[in-house]
Short mmCIF file of C-alpha atoms and ligand atoms in Angstrom, two decimals:
data_model
loop_
_atom_site.label_atom_id
_atom_site.label_comp_id
_atom_site.label_asym_id
_atom_site.label_seq_id
_atom_site.Cartn_x
_atom_site.Cartn_y
_atom_site.Cartn_z
CA MET A 1 0.00 0.00 0.00
CA ARG A 2 1.13 3.53 -0.76
CA ILE A 3 -0.18 6.52 1.21
CA ASP A 4 0.57 10.11 0.16
CA ILE A 5 -0.25 12.76 2.76
CA LEU A 6 -0.71 16.42 1.80
CA THR A 7 -0.20 18.88 4.64
CA ILE A 8 1.12 22.34 5.47
CA PHE A 9 2.73 20.92 8.64
CA PRO A 10 4.85 17.97 7.44
CA GLU A 11 6.99 17.90 10.62
CA ILE A 12 3.99 16.82 12.71
CA PHE A 13 4.32 13.39 11.14
CA ASN A 14 7.89 12.87 12.36
CA GLY A 15 7.72 10.41 15.19
CA PRO A 16 4.36 8.64 15.09
CA PHE A 17 5.17 6.91 11.80
CA ASP A 18 8.65 5.94 12.95
CA GLN A 19 7.57 3.85 15.92
CA SER A 20 5.90 0.58 16.72
CA ILE A 21 3.58 -1.12 14.23
CA ILE A 22 3.70 1.50 11.46
CA LYS A 23 7.49 1.45 11.54
CA ARG A 24 7.45 -2.33 11.35
CA ALA A 25 5.02 -2.23 8.40
CA LYS A 26 7.30 0.25 6.59
CA ASP A 27 10.43 -1.80 7.36
CA LYS A 28 8.73 -4.94 6.01
CA GLY A 29 7.84 -3.05 2.80
CA LEU A 30 4.09 -3.49 3.43
CA VAL A 31 3.37 0.23 3.38
CA GLU A 32 5.08 3.30 1.93
CA ILE A 33 4.10 6.65 3.43
CA TYR A 34 5.10 9.92 1.73
CA ILE A 35 4.52 13.31 3.35
CA HIS A 36 4.26 16.28 0.97
CA ASN A 37 4.30 19.93 1.95
CA ILE A 38 1.45 21.70 0.13
CA ARG A 39 3.48 24.92 0.30
CA ASP A 40 6.00 23.39 -2.14
CA PHE A 41 3.23 23.36 -4.76
CA SER A 42 2.32 27.04 -4.45
CA ASN A 43 3.02 29.20 -7.53
CA ASP A 44 2.85 32.32 -5.38
CA LYS A 45 6.18 34.10 -4.83
CA HIS A 46 5.55 34.13 -1.05
CA LYS A 47 4.46 30.46 -1.14
CA ARG A 48 1.04 31.38 0.22
CA VAL A 49 -1.41 28.56 0.72
CA ASP A 50 -4.36 30.46 2.25
CA ASP A 51 -6.40 33.56 1.49
CA TYR A 52 -9.40 35.53 2.74
CA PRO A 53 -12.80 33.99 2.07
CA TYR A 54 -15.21 35.47 -0.45
CA GLY A 55 -18.19 36.82 1.44
CA GLY A 56 -16.19 38.64 4.07
CA GLU A 57 -16.42 36.20 6.99
CA PRO A 58 -13.46 36.04 9.38
CA GLY A 59 -10.81 33.30 9.06
CA MET A 60 -8.63 32.09 6.22
CA VAL A 61 -9.36 29.46 3.59
CA MET A 62 -6.85 27.08 2.00
CA MET A 63 -6.45 27.96 -1.68
CA ILE A 64 -7.25 25.52 -4.45
CA GLU A 65 -4.15 26.01 -6.64
CA PRO A 66 -1.41 24.50 -4.44
CA ILE A 67 -3.65 21.55 -3.51
CA ALA A 68 -4.67 21.01 -7.14
CA ASN A 69 -1.00 21.13 -8.23
CA ALA A 70 -0.03 18.57 -5.59
CA ILE A 71 -2.89 16.18 -6.37
CA GLU A 72 -2.38 16.45 -10.14
CA TRP A 73 1.36 15.85 -9.78
CA LEU A 74 0.68 12.67 -7.77
CA LYS A 75 -2.06 11.51 -10.16
CA SER A 76 0.27 11.96 -13.13
CA GLN A 77 2.51 9.24 -11.65
CA ARG A 78 0.00 6.56 -10.64
CA SER A 79 -3.70 6.04 -10.19
CA TYR A 80 -5.28 6.45 -6.77
CA ASP A 81 -8.16 4.39 -5.34
CA GLU A 82 -9.28 7.18 -3.03
CA ILE A 83 -8.46 10.83 -2.37
CA ILE A 84 -9.57 11.37 1.21
CA PHE A 85 -10.16 14.68 2.93
CA LEU A 86 -10.03 14.63 6.75
CA THR A 87 -12.81 16.88 7.98
CA PRO A 88 -15.18 17.01 10.97
CA ASP A 89 -18.17 17.01 8.57
CA GLY A 90 -17.09 13.76 6.90
CA GLU A 91 -18.33 10.21 7.47
CA THR A 92 -17.34 9.06 10.96
CA LEU A 93 -14.49 6.55 10.93
CA THR A 94 -15.52 3.07 12.06
CA GLN A 95 -13.85 -0.34 12.01
CA PRO A 96 -15.76 -1.45 8.84
CA ILE A 97 -14.49 1.69 7.01
CA ALA A 98 -10.91 0.99 8.16
CA ASN A 99 -11.30 -2.65 7.02
CA LYS A 100 -12.36 -1.53 3.53
CA LEU A 101 -9.60 1.07 3.20
CA SER A 102 -6.97 -1.48 4.24
CA LEU A 103 -7.60 -3.31 0.93
CA LEU A 104 -6.63 -0.34 -1.27
CA ASN A 105 -3.34 0.06 -3.12
CA ASN A 106 -2.88 3.82 -3.33
CA MET A 107 -4.53 6.66 -1.47
CA ILE A 108 -4.02 10.37 -0.91
CA LEU A 109 -4.91 11.94 2.45
CA LEU A 110 -5.51 15.69 2.45
CA CYS A 111 -5.18 17.53 5.75
CA GLY A 112 -7.12 20.79 6.02
CA HIS A 113 -6.52 23.85 8.21
CA TYR A 114 -7.80 27.31 8.96
CA LYS A 115 -11.53 27.71 8.30
CA GLY A 116 -11.49 25.04 5.66
CA ILE A 117 -10.46 24.48 2.09
CA ASP A 118 -11.89 26.02 -1.04
CA GLU A 119 -15.06 24.00 -1.72
CA ARG A 120 -13.95 23.35 -5.30
CA VAL A 121 -11.16 21.06 -4.04
CA ARG A 122 -13.87 18.82 -2.61
CA GLU A 123 -15.99 19.00 -5.74
CA ILE A 124 -13.16 18.29 -8.19
CA TYR A 125 -10.73 15.96 -6.44
CA ILE A 126 -12.02 14.44 -3.20
CA THR A 127 -13.56 10.97 -3.40
CA LYS A 128 -14.17 10.41 0.32
CA GLU A 129 -14.47 12.61 3.44
CA ILE A 130 -13.66 11.17 6.84
CA SER A 131 -14.10 12.52 10.37
CA ILE A 132 -12.54 10.87 13.39
CA GLY A 133 -15.34 12.08 15.67
CA ASP A 134 -17.79 14.85 16.44
CA TYR A 135 -15.34 17.43 17.72
CA VAL A 136 -13.16 19.94 15.94
CA LEU A 137 -9.38 19.66 15.95
CA SER A 138 -7.07 22.40 14.71
CA GLY A 139 -6.16 20.47 11.58
CA GLY A 140 -6.44 17.21 9.70
CA GLU A 141 -2.94 15.96 10.63
CA ILE A 142 -3.85 14.08 13.81
CA PRO A 143 -6.98 12.60 12.15
CA ALA A 144 -4.74 11.47 9.24
CA MET A 145 -2.43 9.72 11.72
CA VAL A 146 -5.40 8.05 13.38
CA LEU A 147 -6.67 6.85 10.01
CA VAL A 148 -3.24 5.56 8.92
CA ASP A 149 -2.81 3.66 12.18
CA ALA A 150 -6.30 2.11 11.92
CA ILE A 151 -5.61 1.00 8.33
CA VAL A 152 -1.98 -0.11 8.43
CA ARG A 153 -2.40 -2.57 11.32
CA LEU A 154 -5.00 -4.40 9.17
CA ILE A 155 -2.69 -4.98 6.18
CA PRO A 156 -1.99 -8.73 6.04
CA GLY A 157 1.45 -9.49 7.49
CA VAL A 158 1.73 -6.34 9.61
CA LEU A 159 0.57 -7.98 12.84
CA GLY A 160 1.80 -11.42 13.81
CA ASP A 161 -0.79 -14.23 14.16
CA GLU A 162 -0.70 -13.88 17.92
CA GLN A 163 -1.87 -10.26 17.66
CA SER A 164 -4.33 -10.90 14.85
CA ALA A 165 -6.48 -7.86 14.14
CA LEU A 166 -9.47 -10.19 13.80
CA THR A 167 -9.70 -10.42 17.59
CA ASP A 168 -9.72 -6.63 18.01
CA SER A 169 -12.58 -4.79 19.65
CA PHE A 170 -15.32 -3.97 17.09
CA GLN A 171 -14.33 -6.66 14.57
CA ASP A 172 -17.22 -8.88 15.71
CA GLY A 173 -19.34 -6.03 17.01
CA LEU A 174 -18.06 -6.66 20.54
CA LEU A 175 -15.48 -4.80 22.61
CA SER A 176 -12.47 -6.82 23.78
CA HIS A 177 -12.65 -8.70 27.08
CA PRO A 178 -10.33 -7.59 29.91
CA VAL A 179 -6.80 -9.05 30.00
CA TYR A 180 -4.35 -9.60 32.88
CA THR A 181 -0.70 -10.54 33.39
CA ARG A 182 1.52 -11.16 36.41
CA PRO A 183 1.37 -10.64 39.33
CA ALA A 184 -1.74 -12.68 40.13
CA ASP A 185 -2.28 -10.52 43.21
CA PHE A 186 -1.46 -6.80 43.11
CA ARG A 187 -2.02 -5.35 46.61
CA GLY A 188 -5.12 -7.46 47.09
CA HIS A 189 -6.48 -6.88 43.55
CA LYS A 190 -6.60 -10.42 42.21
CA VAL A 191 -6.69 -11.81 38.70
CA PRO A 192 -10.05 -13.65 38.28
CA GLU A 193 -9.63 -17.25 39.47
CA ILE A 194 -11.10 -18.73 36.29
CA LEU A 195 -8.26 -17.33 34.13
CA ARG A 196 -5.79 -19.28 36.27
CA SER A 197 -7.82 -22.50 36.19
CA GLY A 198 -6.30 -23.84 32.95
CA ASN A 199 -9.81 -24.80 31.74
CA HIS A 200 -9.82 -23.38 28.20
CA LYS A 201 -13.54 -23.84 27.58
CA ASP A 202 -14.46 -22.01 30.80
CA ILE A 203 -11.94 -19.27 30.02
CA GLU A 204 -13.37 -18.79 26.52
CA ASN A 205 -16.92 -18.56 27.89
CA TRP A 206 -15.79 -16.10 30.58
CA ASN A 207 -14.05 -13.93 27.97
CA ILE A 208 -17.17 -13.86 25.77
CA GLN A 209 -19.37 -13.04 28.78
CA LYS A 210 -17.08 -10.17 29.81
CA ALA A 211 -16.95 -8.81 26.25
CA ILE A 212 -20.76 -8.78 26.12
CA GLU A 213 -21.00 -7.05 29.52
CA LYS A 214 -18.43 -4.42 28.48
CA THR A 215 -20.20 -3.76 25.17
CA LYS A 216 -23.61 -3.37 26.90
CA LYS A 217 -22.13 -0.98 29.46
CA ARG A 218 -20.63 1.15 26.67
CA GLU A 219 -23.89 1.16 24.72
CA ASN A 220 -25.74 2.41 27.82
CA LYS A 221 -23.18 5.19 28.29
CA ASN A 222 -23.58 6.27 24.66
CA SER A 223 -27.37 6.28 24.68
N1 ADE B 301 -10.17 18.18 11.16
C1 ADE B 301 -10.53 18.88 12.24
N2 ADE B 301 -11.27 18.16 13.07
C2 ADE B 301 -11.41 16.93 12.49
C3 ADE B 301 -12.07 15.73 12.86
N3 ADE B 301 -12.77 15.62 13.98
N4 ADE B 301 -11.98 14.69 12.03
C4 ADE B 301 -11.29 14.78 10.88
N5 ADE B 301 -10.66 15.89 10.48
C5 ADE B 301 -10.71 16.96 11.27
#
């Protein structure tokens, strides 16, 4: 999979993509991630990427030209399955959406800023709009990182069998059951006896029961 990210803050991505599972996926050649600075695609002599909105409202709007130049340059080199804009008014990211996106070959992620981007970018280039939740962040960079993490861990070969993404919360509509490790007794807080019984059938049933209880509790909180 190849992911191209368009941003005016490329440095934000240093770090999160160089650690843990995403780093491993890159090292194994399972994903290539390229960060592009939208400013590099500005024809303006001051490298401007934003301007005042028509209509006189306060705030700045990201201009279409630099974004169009960047997207067209990328599209001239390969075809893209999706061009995704991270925005709070997009479709809310869920596990089924991440599952679907993990099957793609090439995608562009566009991170917005300021009051928004010129609407024509959305009309002309964007094929999908994704929100990571009903709250507003100062830009699309952190949402892009969230999306990349959710997708990359699903690419076959990224996680070992023992960490299979199929047992993740949400994959079967249930949250994960609680897990424990040593010590068996931490200051009187004990690991449930059944998990130490060695009876695999009972343990499996207990895990399912706990997952159901946790899911119901969460549903009640959300309603
Ligand atoms: N940009 C700003 N807030 C966002 C959100 N909640 N989801 C995706 N992109 C955003």
